[in-house]
Short mmCIF file of N, CA and C in Angstrom, two decimals:
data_model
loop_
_atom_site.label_atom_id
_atom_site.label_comp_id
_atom_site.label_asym_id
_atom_site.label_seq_id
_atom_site.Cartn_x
_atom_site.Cartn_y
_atom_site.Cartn_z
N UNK Z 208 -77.78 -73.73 75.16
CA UNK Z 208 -76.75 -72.93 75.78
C UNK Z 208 -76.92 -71.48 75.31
N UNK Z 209 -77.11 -70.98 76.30
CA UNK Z 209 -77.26 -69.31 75.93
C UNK Z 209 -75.63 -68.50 75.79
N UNK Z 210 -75.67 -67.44 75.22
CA UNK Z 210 -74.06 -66.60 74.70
C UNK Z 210 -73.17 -66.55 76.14
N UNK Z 211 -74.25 -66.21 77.35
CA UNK Z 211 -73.33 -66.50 78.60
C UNK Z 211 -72.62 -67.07 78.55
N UNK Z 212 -73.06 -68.94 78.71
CA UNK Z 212 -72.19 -69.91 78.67
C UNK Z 212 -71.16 -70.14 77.94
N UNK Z 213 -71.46 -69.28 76.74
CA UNK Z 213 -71.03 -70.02 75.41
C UNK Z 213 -69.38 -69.02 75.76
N UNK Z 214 -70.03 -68.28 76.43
CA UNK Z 214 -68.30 -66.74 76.95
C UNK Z 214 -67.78 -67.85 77.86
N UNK Z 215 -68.00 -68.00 79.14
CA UNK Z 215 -67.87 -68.40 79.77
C UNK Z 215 -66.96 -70.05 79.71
N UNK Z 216 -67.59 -70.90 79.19
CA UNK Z 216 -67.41 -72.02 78.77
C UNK Z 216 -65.65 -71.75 77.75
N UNK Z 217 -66.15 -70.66 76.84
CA UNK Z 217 -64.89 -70.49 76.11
C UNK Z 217 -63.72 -69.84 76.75
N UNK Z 218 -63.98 -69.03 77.44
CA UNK Z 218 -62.68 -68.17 78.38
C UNK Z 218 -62.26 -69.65 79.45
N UNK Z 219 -62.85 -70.13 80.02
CA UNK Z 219 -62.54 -71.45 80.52
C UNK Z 219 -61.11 -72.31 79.77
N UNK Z 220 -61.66 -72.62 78.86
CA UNK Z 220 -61.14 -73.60 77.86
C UNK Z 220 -60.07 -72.95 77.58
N UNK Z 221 -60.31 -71.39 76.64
CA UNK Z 221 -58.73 -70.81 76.43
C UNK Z 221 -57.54 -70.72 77.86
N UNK Z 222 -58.59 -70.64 79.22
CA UNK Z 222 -57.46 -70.50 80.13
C UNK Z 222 -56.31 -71.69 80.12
N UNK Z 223 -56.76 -72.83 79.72
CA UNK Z 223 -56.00 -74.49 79.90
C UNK Z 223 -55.35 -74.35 78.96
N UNK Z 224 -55.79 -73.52 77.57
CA UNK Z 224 -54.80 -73.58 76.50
C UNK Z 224 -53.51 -72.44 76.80
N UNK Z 225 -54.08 -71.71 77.69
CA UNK Z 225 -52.63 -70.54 77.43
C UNK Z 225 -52.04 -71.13 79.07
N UNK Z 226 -52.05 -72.08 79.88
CA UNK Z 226 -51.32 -72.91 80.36
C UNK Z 226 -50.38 -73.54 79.77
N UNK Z 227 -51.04 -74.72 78.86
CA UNK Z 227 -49.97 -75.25 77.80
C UNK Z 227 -48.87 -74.63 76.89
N UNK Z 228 -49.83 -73.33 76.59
CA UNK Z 228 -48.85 -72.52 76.07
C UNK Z 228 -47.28 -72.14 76.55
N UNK Z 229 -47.85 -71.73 77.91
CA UNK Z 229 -46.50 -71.35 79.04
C UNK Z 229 -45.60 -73.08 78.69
N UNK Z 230 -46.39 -74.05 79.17
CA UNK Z 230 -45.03 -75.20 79.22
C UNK Z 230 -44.35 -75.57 78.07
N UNK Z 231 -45.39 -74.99 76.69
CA UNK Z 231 -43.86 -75.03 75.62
C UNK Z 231 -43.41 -74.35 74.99
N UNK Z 232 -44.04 -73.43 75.45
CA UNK Z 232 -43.56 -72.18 74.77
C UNK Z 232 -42.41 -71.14 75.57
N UNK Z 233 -43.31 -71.06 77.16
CA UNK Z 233 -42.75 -70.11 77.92
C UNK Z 233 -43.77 -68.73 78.03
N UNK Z 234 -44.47 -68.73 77.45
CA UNK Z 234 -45.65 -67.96 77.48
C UNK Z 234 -46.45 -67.67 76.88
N UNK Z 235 -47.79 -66.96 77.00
CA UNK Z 235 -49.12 -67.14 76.22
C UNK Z 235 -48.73 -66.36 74.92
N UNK Z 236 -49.97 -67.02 74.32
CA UNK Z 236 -50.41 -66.13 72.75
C UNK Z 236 -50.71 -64.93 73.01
N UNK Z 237 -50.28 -64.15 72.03
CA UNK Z 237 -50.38 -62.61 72.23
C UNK Z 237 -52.04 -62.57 71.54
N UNK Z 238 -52.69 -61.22 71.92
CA UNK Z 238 -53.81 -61.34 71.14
C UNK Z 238 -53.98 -61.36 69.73
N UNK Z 239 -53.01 -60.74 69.10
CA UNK Z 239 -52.58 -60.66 67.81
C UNK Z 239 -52.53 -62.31 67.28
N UNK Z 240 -52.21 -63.16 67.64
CA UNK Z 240 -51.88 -64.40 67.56
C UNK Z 240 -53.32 -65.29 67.87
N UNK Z 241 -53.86 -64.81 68.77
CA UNK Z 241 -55.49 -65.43 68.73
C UNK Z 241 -56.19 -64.77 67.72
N UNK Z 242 -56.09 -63.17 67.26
CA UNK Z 242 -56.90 -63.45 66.16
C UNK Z 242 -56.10 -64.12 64.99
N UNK Z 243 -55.28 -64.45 64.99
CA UNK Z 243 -54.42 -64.87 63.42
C UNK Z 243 -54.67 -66.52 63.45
N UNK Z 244 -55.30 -67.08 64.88
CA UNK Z 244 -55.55 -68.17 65.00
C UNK Z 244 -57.45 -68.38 64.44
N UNK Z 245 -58.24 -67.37 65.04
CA UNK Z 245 -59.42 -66.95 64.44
C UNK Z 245 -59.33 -67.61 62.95
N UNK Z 246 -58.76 -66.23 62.32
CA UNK Z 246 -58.93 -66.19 61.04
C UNK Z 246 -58.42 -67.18 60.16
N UNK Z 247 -57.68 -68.26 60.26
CA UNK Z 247 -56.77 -69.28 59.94
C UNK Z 247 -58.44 -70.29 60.02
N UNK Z 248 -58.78 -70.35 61.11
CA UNK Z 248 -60.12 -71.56 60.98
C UNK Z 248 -61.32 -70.45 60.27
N UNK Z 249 -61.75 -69.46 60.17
CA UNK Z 249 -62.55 -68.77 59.07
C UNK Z 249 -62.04 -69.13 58.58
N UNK Z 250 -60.67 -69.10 57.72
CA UNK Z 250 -60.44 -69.22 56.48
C UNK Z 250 -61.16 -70.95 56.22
N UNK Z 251 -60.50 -72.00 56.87
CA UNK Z 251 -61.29 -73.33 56.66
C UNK Z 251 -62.68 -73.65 56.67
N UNK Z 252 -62.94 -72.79 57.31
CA UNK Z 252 -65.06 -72.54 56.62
C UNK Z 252 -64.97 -72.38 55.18
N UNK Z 253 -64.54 -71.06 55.19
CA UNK Z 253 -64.80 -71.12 53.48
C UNK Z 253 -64.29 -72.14 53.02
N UNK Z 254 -63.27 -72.60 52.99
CA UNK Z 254 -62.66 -74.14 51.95
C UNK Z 254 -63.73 -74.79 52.04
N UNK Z 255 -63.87 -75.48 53.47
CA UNK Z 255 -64.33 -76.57 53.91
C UNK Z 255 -66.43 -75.99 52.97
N UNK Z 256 -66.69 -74.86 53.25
CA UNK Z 256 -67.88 -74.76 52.44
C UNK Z 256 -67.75 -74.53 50.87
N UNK Z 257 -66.94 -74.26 49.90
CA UNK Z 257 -66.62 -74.78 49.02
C UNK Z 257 -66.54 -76.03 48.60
N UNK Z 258 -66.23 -76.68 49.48
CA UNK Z 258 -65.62 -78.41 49.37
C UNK Z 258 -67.13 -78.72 49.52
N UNK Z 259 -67.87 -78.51 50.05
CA UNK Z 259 -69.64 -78.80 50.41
C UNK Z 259 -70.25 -78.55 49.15
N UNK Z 260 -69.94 -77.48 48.42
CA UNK Z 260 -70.34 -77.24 47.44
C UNK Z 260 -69.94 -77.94 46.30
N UNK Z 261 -68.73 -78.76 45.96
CA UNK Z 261 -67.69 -78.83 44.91
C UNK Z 261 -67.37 -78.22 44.77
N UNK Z 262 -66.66 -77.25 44.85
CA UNK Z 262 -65.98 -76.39 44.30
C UNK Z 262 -64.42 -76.02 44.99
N UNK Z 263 -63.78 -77.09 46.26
CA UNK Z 263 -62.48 -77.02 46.21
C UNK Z 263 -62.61 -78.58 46.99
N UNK Z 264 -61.72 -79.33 46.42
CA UNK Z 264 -60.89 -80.87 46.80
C UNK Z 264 -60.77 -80.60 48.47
N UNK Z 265 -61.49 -81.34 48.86
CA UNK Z 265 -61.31 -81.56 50.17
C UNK Z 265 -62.09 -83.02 50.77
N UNK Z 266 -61.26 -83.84 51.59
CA UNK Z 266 -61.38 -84.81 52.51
C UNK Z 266 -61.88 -84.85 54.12
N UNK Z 267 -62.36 -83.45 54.22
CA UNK Z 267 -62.53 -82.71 55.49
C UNK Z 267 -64.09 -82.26 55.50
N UNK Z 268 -64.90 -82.82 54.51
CA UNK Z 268 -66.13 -81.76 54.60
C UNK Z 268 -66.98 -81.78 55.76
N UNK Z 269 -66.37 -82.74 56.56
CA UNK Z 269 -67.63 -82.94 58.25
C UNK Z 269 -66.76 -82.24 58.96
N UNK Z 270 -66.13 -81.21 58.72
CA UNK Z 270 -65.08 -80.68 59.82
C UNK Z 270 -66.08 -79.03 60.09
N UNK Z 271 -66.89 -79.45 58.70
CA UNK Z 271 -67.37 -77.58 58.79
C UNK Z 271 -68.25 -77.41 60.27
N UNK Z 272 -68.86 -78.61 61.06
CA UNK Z 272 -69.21 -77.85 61.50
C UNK Z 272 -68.32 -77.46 62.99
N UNK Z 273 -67.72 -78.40 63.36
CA UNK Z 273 -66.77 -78.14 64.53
C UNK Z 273 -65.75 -76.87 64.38
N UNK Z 274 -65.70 -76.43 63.25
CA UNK Z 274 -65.00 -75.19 62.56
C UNK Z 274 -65.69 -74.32 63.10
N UNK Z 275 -67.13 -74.42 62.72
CA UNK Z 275 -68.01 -73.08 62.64
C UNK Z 275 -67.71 -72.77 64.06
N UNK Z 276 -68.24 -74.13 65.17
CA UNK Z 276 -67.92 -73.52 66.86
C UNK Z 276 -66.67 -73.14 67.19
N UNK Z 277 -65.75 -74.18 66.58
CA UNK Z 277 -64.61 -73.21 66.83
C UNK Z 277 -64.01 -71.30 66.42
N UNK Z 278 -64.79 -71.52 65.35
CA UNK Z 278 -64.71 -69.78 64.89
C UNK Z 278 -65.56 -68.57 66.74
N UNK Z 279 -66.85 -69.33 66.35
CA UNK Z 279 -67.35 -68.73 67.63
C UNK Z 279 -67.03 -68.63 69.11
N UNK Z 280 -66.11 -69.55 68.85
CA UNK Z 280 -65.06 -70.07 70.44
C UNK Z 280 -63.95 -69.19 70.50
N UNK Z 281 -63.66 -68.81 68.80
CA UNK Z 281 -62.30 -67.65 69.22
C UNK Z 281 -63.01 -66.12 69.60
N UNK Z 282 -64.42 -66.45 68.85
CA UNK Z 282 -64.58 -64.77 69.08
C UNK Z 282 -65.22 -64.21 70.26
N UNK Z 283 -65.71 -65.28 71.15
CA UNK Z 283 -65.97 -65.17 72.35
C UNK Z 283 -64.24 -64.71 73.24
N UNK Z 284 -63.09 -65.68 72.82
CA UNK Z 284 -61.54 -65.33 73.12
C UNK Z 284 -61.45 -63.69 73.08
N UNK Z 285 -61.63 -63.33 71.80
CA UNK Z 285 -60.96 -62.24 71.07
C UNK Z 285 -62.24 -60.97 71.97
N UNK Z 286 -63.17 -61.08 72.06
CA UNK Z 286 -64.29 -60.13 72.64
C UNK Z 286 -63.38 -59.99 74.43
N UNK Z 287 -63.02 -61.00 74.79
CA UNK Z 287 -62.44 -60.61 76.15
C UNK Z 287 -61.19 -60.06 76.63
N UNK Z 288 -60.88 -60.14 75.18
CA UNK Z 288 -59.06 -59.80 75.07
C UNK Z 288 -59.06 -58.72 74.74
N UNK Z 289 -60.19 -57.87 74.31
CA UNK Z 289 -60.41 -56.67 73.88
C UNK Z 289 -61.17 -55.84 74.75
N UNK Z 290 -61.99 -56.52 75.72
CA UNK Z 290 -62.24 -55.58 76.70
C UNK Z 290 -63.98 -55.33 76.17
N UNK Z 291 -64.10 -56.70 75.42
CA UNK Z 291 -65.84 -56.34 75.50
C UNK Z 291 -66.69 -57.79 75.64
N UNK Z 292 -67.94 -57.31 75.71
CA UNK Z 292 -68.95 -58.45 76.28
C UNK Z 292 -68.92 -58.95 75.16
N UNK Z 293 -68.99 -60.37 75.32
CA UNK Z 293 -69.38 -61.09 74.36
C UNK Z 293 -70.86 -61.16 73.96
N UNK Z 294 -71.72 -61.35 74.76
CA UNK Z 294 -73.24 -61.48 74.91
C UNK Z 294 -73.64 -59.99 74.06
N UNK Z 295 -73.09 -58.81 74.76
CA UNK Z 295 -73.39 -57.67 74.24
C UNK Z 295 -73.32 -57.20 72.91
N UNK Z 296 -71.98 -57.51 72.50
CA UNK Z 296 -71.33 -57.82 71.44
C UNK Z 296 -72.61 -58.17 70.31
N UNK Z 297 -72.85 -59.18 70.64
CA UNK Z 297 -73.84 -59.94 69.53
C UNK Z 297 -75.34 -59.70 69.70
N UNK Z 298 -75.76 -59.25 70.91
CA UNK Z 298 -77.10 -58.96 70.61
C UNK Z 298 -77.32 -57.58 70.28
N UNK Z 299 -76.14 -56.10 70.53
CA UNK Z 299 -76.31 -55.41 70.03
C UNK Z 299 -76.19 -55.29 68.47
N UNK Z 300 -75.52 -56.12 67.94
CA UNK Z 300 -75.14 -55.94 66.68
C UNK Z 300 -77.04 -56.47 66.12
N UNK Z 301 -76.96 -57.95 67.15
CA UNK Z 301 -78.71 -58.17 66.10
C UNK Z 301 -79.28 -57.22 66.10
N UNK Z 302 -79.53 -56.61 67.03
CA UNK Z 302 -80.75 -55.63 67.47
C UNK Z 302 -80.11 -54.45 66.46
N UNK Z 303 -78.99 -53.91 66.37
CA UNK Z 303 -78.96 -52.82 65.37
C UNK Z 303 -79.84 -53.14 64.13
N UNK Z 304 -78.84 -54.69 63.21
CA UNK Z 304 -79.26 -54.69 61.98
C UNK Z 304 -80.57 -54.91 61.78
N UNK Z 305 -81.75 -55.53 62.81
CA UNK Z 305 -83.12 -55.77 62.71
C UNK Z 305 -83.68 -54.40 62.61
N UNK Z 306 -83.51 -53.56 63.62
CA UNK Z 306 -83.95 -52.37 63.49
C UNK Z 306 -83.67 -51.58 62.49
N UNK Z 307 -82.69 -51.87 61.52
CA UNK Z 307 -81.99 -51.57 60.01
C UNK Z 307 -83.57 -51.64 59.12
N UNK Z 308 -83.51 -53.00 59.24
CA UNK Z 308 -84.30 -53.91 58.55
C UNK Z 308 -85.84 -53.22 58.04
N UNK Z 309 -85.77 -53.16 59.90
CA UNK Z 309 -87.47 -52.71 60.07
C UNK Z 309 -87.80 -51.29 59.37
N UNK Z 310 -86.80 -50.55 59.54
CA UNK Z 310 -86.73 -49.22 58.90
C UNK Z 310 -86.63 -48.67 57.26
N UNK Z 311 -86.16 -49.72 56.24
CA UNK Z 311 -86.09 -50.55 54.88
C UNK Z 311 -86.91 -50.48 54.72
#
């Protein structure tokens, strides 16, 4: 699956969730609230990779990796809620830091 899909596929998915949202809530997550949802599962990477490591009590350590996609599932969210490409987003950033690299 290329970053297309991976936008695509995810703006999909959040649309069904901010449906549900409306029927119990009464209306969607603010963006503020998707990233606070973001950063809430980052934060369970790190535990959950601690816990991989020993180094924090956890019963969850096969969760890291459905975490990790889910992290990448919000930031594909959060890139559209902000008014930028997701695809772009990430290959400009590679292509900056390689060209960093190459220049080192």
């Amino acid at each position: 699956m290329d970053l297309h899909e991976v936008s695509e596929q995810s703006l999909a998915i959040r649309r069904q969730y901010r449906k549900l949202e409306r029927q119990l809530h009464g209306k969607e997550w603010t963006t503020e609230e998707d990233a606070l949802a973001f950063l809430t599962d980052a934060g369970l990477v790190g535990r959950l990779t601690m816990a991989k490591e020993g180094r924090w009590p956890s019963e969850d350590e096969a969760m890291i990796g459905p975490k990790i996609g889910e992290c990448v599932w919000w930031l594909a969210v959060l890139a559209e809620r902000n008014g930028i490409g997701f695809e772009a987003a990430v290959e400009d950033f590679l292509r900056t830091r390689a060209a960093e690299l190459q220049d080192s």
